[in-house]
Short mmCIF file of C-alpha atoms in Angstrom, two decimals:
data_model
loop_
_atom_site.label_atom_id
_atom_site.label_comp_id
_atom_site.label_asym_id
_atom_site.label_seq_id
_atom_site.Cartn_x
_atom_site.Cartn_y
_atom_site.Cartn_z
CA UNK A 24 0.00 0.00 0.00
CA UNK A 25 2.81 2.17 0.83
CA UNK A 26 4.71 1.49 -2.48
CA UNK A 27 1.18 2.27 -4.39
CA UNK A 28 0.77 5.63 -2.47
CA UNK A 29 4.34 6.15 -3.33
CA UNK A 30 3.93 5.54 -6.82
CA UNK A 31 0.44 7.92 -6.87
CA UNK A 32 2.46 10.50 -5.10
CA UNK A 33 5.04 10.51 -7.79
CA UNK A 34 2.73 10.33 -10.85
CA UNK A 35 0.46 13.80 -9.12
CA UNK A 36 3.85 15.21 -8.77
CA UNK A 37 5.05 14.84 -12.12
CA UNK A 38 1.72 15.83 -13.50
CA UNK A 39 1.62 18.72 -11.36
CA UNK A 40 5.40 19.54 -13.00
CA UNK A 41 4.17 19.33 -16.69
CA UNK A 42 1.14 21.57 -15.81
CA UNK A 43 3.17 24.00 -14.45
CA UNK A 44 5.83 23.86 -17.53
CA UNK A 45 3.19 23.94 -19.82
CA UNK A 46 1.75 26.76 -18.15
CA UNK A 47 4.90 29.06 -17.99
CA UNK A 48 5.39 28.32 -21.59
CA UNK A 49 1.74 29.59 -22.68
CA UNK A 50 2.72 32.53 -20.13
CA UNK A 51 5.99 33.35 -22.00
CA UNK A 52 4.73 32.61 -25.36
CA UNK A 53 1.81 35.57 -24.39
CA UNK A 54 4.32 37.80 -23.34
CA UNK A 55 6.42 37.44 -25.94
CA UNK A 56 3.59 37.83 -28.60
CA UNK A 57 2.44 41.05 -26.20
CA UNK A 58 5.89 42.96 -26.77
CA UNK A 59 6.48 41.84 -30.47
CA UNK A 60 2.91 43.68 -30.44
CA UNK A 61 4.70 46.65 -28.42
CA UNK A 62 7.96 46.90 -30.39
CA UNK A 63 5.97 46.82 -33.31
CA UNK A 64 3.49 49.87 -32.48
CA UNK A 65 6.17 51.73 -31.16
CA UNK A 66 8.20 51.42 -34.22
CA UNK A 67 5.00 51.96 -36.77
CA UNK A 68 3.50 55.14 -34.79
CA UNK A 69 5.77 57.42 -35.29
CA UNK A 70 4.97 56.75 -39.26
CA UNK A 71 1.63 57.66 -39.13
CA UNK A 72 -0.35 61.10 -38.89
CA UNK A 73 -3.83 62.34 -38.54
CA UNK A 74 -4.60 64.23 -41.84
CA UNK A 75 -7.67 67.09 -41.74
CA UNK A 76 -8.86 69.17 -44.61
CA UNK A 77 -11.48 71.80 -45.17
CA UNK A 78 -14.50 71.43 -47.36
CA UNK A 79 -17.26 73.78 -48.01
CA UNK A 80 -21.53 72.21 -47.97
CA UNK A 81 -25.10 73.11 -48.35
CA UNK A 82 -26.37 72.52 -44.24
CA UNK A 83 -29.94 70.69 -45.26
CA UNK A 84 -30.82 72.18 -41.78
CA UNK A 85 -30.87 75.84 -43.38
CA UNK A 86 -32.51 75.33 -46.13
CA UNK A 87 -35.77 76.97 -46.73
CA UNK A 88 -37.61 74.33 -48.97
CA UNK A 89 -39.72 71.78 -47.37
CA UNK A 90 -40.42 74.31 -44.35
CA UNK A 91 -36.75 73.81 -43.65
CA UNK A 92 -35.40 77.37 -42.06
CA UNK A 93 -37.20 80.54 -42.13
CA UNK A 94 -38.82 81.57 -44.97
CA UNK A 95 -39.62 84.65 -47.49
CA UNK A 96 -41.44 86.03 -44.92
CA UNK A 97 -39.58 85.65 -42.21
CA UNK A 98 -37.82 88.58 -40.21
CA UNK A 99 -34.77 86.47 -39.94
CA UNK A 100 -34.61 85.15 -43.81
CA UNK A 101 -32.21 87.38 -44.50
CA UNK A 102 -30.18 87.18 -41.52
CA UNK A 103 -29.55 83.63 -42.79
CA UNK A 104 -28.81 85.15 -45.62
CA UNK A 105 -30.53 83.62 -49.41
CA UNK A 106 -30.34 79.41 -49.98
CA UNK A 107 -27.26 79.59 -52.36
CA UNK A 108 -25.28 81.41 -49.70
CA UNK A 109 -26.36 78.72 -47.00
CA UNK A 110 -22.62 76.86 -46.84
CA UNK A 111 -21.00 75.38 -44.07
CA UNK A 112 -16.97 74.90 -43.65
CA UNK A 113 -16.61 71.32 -42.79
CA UNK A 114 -13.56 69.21 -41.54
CA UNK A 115 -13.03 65.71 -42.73
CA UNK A 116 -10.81 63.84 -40.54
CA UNK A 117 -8.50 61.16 -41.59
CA UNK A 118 -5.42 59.25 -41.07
CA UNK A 119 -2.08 58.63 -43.36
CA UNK A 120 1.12 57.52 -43.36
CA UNK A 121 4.63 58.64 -44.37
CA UNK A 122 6.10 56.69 -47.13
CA UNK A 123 9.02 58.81 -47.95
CA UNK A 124 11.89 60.60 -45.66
CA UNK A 125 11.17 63.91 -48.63
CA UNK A 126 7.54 64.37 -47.34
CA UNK A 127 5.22 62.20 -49.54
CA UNK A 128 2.43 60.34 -47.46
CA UNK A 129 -0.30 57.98 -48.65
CA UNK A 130 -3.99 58.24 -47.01
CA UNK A 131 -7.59 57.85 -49.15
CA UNK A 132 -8.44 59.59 -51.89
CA UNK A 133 -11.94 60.38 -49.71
CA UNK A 134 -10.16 61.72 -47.08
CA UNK A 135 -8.82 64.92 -48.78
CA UNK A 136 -11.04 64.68 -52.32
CA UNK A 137 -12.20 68.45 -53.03
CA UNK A 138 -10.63 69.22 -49.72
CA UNK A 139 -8.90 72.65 -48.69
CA UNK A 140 -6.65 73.54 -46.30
CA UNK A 141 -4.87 70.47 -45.94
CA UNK A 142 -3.07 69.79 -42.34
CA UNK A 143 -1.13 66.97 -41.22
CA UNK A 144 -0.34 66.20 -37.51
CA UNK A 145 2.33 64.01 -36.42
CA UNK A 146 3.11 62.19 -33.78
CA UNK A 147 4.91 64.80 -31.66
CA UNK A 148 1.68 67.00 -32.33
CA UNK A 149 3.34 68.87 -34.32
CA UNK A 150 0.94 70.29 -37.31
CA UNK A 151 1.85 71.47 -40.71
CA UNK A 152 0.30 72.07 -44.20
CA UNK A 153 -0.23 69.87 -47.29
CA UNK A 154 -0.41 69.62 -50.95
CA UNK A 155 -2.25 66.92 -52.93
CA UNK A 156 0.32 65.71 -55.08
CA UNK A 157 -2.59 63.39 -57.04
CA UNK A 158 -5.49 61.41 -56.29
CA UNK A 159 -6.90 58.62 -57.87
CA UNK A 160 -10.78 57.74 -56.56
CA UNK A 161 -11.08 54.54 -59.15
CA UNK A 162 -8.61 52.77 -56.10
CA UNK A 163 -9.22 55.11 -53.67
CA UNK A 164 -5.48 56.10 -52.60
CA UNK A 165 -4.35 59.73 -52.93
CA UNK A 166 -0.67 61.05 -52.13
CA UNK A 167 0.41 64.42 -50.41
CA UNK A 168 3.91 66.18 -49.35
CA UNK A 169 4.46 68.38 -46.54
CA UNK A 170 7.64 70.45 -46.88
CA UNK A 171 10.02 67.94 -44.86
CA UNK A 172 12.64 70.77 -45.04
CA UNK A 173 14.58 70.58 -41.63
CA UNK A 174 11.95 67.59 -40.35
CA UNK A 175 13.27 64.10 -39.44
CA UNK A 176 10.89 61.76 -40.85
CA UNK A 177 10.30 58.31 -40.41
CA UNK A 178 8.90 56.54 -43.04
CA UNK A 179 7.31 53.28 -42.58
CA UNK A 180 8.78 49.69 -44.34
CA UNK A 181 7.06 48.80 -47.43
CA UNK A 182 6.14 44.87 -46.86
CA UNK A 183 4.56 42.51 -49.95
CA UNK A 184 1.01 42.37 -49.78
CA UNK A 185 1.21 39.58 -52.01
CA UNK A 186 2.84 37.24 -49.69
CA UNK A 187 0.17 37.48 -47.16
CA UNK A 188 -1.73 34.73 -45.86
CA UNK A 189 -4.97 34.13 -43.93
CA UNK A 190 -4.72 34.10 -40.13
CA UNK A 191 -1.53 36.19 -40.23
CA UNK A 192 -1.46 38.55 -37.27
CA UNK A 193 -2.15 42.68 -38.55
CA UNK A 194 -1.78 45.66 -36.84
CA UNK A 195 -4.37 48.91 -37.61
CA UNK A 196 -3.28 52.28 -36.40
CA UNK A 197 -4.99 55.49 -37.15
CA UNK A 198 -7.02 58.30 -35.66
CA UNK A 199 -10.67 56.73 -34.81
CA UNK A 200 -12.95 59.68 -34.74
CA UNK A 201 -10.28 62.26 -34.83
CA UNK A 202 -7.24 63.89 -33.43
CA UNK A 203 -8.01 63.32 -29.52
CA UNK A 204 -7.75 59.43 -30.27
CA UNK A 205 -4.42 59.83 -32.92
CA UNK A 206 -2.66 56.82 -32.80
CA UNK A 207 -4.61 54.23 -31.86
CA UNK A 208 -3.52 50.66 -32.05
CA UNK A 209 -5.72 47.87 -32.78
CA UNK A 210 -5.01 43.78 -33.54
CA UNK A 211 -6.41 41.29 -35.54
CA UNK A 212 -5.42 38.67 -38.42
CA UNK A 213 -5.74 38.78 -42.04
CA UNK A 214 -9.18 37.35 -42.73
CA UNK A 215 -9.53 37.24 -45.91
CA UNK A 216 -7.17 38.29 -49.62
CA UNK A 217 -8.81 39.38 -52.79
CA UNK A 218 -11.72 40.49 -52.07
CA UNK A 219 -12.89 42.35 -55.05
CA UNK A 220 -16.91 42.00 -55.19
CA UNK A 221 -16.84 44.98 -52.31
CA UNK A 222 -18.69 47.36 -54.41
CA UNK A 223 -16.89 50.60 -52.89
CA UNK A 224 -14.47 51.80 -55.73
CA UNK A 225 -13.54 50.22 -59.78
CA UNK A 226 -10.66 48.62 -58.46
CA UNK A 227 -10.68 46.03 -55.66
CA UNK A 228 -9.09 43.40 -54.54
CA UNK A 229 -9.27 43.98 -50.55
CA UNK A 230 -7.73 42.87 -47.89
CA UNK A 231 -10.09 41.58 -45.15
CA UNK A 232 -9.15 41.72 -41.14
CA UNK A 233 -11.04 41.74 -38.04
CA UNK A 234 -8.72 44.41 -36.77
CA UNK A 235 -10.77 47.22 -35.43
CA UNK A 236 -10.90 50.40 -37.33
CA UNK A 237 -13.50 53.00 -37.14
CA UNK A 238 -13.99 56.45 -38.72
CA UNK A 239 -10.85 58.41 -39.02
CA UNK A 240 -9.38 55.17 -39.41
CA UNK A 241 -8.98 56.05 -42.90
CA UNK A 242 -5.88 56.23 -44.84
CA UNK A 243 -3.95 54.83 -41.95
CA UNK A 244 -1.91 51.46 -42.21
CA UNK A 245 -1.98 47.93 -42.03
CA UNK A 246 1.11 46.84 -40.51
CA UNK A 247 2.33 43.26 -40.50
CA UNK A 248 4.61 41.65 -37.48
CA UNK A 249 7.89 42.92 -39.24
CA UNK A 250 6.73 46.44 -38.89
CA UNK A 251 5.69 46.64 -42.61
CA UNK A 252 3.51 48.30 -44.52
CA UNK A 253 0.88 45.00 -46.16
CA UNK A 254 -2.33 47.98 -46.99
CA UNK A 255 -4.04 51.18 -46.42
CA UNK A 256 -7.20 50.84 -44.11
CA UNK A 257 -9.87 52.32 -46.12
CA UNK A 258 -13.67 51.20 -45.32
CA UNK A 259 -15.60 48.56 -43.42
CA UNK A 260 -18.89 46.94 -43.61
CA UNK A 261 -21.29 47.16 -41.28
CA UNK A 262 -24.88 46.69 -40.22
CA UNK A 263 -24.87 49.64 -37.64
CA UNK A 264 -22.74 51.94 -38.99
CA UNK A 265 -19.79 51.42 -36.45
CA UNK A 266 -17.41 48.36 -36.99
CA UNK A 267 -18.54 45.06 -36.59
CA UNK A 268 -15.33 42.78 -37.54
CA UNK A 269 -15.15 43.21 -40.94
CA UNK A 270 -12.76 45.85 -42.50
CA UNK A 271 -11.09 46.36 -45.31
CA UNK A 272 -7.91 47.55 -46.43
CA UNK A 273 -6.22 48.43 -50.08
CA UNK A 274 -2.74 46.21 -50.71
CA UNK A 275 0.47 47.58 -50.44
CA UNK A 276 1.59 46.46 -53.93
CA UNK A 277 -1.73 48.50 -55.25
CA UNK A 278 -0.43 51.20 -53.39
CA UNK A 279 2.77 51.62 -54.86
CA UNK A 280 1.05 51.07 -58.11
CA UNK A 281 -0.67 53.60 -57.90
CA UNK A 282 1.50 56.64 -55.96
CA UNK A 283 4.29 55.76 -58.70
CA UNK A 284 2.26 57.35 -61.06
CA UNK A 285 1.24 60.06 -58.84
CA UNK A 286 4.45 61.18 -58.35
CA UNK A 287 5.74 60.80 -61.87
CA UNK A 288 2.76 61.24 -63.75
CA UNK A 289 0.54 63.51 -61.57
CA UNK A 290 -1.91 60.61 -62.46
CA UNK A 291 -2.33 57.37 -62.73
CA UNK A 292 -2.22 55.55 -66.08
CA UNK A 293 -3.51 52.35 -66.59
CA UNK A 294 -3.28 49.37 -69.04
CA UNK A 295 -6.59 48.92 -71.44
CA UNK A 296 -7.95 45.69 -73.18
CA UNK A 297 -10.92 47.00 -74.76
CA UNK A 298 -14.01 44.18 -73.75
CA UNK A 299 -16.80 43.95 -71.91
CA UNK A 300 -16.63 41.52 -69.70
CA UNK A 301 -19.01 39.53 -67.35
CA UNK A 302 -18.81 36.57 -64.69
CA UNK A 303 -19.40 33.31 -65.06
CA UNK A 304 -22.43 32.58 -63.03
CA UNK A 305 -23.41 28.07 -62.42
CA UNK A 306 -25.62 27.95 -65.70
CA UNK A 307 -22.97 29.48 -68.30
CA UNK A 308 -19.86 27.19 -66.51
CA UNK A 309 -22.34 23.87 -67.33
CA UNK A 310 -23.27 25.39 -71.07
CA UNK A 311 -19.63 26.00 -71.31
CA UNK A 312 -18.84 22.50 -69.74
CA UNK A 313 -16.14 24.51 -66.77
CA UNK A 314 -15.74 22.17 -63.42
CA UNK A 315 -17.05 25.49 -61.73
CA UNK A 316 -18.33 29.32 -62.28
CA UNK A 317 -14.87 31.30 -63.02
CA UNK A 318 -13.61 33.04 -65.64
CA UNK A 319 -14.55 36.14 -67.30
CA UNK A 320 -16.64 36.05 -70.49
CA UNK A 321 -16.50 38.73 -73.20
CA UNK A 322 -19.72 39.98 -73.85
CA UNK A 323 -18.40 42.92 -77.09
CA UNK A 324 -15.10 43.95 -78.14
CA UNK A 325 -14.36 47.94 -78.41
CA UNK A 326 -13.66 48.84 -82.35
CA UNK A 327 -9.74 49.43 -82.60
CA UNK A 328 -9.34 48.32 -79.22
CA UNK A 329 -6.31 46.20 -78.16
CA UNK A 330 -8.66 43.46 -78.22
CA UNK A 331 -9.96 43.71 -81.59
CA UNK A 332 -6.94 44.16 -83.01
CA UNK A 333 -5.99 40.86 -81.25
CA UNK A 334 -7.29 37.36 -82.17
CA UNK A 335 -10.04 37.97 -79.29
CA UNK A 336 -13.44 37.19 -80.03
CA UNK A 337 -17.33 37.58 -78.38
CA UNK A 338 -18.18 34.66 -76.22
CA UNK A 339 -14.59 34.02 -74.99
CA UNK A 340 -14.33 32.99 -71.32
CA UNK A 341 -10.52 34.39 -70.15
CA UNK A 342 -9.13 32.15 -67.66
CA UNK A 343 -5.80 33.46 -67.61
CA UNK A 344 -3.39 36.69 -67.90
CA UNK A 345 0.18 35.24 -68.35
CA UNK A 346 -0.45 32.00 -66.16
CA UNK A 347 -2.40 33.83 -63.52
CA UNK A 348 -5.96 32.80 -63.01
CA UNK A 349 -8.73 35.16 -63.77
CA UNK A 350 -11.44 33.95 -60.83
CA UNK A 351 -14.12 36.28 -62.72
CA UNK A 352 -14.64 39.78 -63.97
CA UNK A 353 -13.17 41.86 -61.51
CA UNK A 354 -10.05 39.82 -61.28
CA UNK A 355 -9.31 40.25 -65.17
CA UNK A 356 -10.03 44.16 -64.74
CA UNK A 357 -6.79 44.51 -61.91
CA UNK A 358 -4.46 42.13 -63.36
CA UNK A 359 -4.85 44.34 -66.99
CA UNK A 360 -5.04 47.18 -64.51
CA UNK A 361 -2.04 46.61 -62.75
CA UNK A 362 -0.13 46.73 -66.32
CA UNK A 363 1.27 49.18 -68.26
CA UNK A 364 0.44 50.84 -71.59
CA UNK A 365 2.24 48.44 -74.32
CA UNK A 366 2.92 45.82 -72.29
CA UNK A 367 1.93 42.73 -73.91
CA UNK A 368 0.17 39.55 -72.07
CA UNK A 369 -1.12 35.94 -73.04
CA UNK A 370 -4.66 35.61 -72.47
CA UNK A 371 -5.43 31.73 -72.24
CA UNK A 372 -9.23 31.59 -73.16
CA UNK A 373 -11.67 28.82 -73.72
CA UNK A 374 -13.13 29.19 -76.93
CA UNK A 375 -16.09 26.56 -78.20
CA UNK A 376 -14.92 23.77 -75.73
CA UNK A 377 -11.39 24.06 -76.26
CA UNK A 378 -8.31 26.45 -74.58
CA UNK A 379 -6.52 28.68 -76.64
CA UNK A 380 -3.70 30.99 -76.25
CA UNK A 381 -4.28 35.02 -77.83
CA UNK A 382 -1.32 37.23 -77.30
CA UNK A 383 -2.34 41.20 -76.73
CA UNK A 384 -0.76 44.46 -76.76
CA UNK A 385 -2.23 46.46 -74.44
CA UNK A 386 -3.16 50.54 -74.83
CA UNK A 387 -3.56 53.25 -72.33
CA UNK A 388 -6.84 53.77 -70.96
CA UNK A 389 -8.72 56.02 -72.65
CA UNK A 390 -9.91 59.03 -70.64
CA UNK A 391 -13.19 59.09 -72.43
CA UNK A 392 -14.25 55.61 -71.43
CA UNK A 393 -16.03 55.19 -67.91
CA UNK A 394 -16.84 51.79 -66.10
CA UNK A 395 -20.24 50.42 -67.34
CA UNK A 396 -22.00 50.31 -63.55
CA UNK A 397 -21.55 52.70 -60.78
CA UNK A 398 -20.03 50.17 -58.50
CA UNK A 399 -19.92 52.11 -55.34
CA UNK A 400 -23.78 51.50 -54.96
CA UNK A 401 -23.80 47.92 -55.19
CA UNK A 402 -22.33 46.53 -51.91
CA UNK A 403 -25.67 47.07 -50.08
CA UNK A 404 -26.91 44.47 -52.44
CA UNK A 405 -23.70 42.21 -52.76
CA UNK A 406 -22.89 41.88 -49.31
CA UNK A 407 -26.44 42.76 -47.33
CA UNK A 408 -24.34 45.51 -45.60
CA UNK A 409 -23.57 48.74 -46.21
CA UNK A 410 -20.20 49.43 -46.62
CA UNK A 411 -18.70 52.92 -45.80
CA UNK A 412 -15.65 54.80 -46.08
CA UNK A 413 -14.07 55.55 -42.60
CA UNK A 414 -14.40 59.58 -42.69
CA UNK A 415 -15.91 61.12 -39.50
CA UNK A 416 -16.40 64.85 -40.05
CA UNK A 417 -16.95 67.93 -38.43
CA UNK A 418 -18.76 70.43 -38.70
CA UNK A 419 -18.59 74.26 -38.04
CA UNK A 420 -19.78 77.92 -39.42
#
């Protein structure tokens, strides 16, 4: 009996040791993971600023239609003065961050679009003015210099969006609902990649996290664990109006897309195929005989587009750009996007049962052509949520 309880006594002891091992390594392992989070936000922050800018609006409130305001009549009509003098100066606050040690600094093109008085505040609280170097709302990213003359700036690490995978961990930082809360940090993972059926701007192919980011959140980044730069926070969807773990967030390698031709061009200039395209919905992939819905199918060709000059023809379903797959319409519009004028690309197309191999020489995008559908007003219907741009403003006389 002795020898059993000595043997019991042994086996609760060296349980007891493995389940206090086990815990100290979950407890180091959460430290650990708490100051990579630390080092990280620490060495991001000082990247980032809080971006306002001046716009002038109608107030609805002082309008005298509808019985809104005083009218005609009224002894103090004209103290409000007549309806096309009603205007209100209005702040829209924002976020951004510094991408270059000479001044330039990324944020959304809807935080500073028809905006005035642009100021930037950094970290230190310092506050100084802005230019908009160029915007571009089809992507939603804008770029604007301060003059960095005499300033030590710290620009943030550009990372590869491309290499990201679901469940990574992300950092958000930004200003949620304005100045007073600059530099908040937030945590999540990456939830999702390519998400491009959004409906908030012509070219989309999101990044999804569960990182929290509110209004004023916009423009600010999406840091990785190395400190980099993986995408510019820029809306979220939402039932309520305030976040609800879905946000979204432009990709880096979009991003540098796109402020390369800002800062060159003063614009940006994208590749052009000349088709209109659709998706592939269940009953077209079983006409077609596909194993599933994908692809994009060309529904006309432009005259003396790139694509009629090409061996492209109506009723083609593109399933590739130079090896990469083309999941459906939106995916063919970025990858020509993300091209440049003359560049030339294999399609790989399926063409009355069989796959088929049309090389293209692509054109600049002509200014006078527009995007078929208004996509911004489609996510209510796509998703069943509204999504919204993350732009609290302010208002004042």
């Amino acid at each position: 009996m002795k020898r059993f309880n000595s043997h019991l006594a042994l086996v609760a002891g060296l349980l007891f040791t493995t389940l206090s091992l086990a815990h100290a390594d979950g407890l180091n392992m959460a430290k650990a993971l708490s100051d990579a989070f630390a080092q990280i936000a620490g060495q991001v922050q000082p990247s980032v600023v809080t971006i306002t800018s001046e716009h002038m609006m109608k107030h609805p409130a002082l309008s005298n239609r509808d019985g809104r305001g005083p009218s005609q009549d009224s002894p103090f009509y004209w103290f409000w003065g007549p309806d096309n003098n009603r205007e209100l100066k209005t702040t829209s606050l924002g976020s951004g961050v510094i991408i270059d040690a000479d001044g330039y600094i990324v944020t959304n093109n809807h935080v500073i679009e028809k905006g005035e008085n642009i100021k930037v505040q950094f970290f230190d609280g310092k506050i100084v003015d802005a230019e908009i170097v160029g915007t571009d709302p089809k992507s939603d990213v804008a770029l604007i210099k301060i003059d960095a003359k005499g300033m030590k700036l710290k620009p943030i690490k550009l990372g590869n969006s491309d290499k990201l995978r679901v469940g990574e961990w992300v950092l958000a930082i930004g200003s949620p609902f304005g100045s007073e809360l600059s530099h908040t940090v937030t945590q999540g993972i990456v939830s999702a990649i390519g998400r491009s059926s959004v409906g908030l701007v012509d070219y989309e192919n999101f990044i999804q996290t569960d990182a929290a980011i509110n209004p004023g959140n916009s423009g600010g980044p999406l840091g990785n664990l190395d400190g980099e730069l993986v995408g510019i926070n820029t809306a979220i969807a939402s039932r309520s109006g305030g976040y609800q773990g879905i946000g979204f967030a432009i990709p880096v390698t979009m991003v540098n897309r796109v402020t390369s031709d800002l800062r060159t061009k003063g614009k940006v200039v994208r590749a052009w195929l000349g088709v209109k395209i659709q998706n592939v919905d269940e009953a077209m992939a079983k006409t077609l005989e596909l194993e599933s819905a994908y692809g994009a199918l060309v529904g006309e060709i432009v005259k003396d587009s790139p694509a009629a000059n090409a061996d492209l023809a109506v009723g083609d379903v593109v399933l590739k750009v130079n090896n990469e797959a083309v999941k459906n319409s939106r995916t063919l519009m970025n990858l020509i996007a993300a091209k440049h004028p003359e560049d030339k690309v294999t399609l790989t197309v399926l063409r009355e049962g069989k796959q088929k191999e049309i090389k293209v020489k692509l054109a600049e995008f002509p200014e006078e052509y527009n995007l078929a559908a208004d996509t911004r007003q489609q996510n209510d219907e796509t998703l069943g949520m509204q999504v919204q741009n993350l732009e609290p403003k302010e208002v004042s006389r």
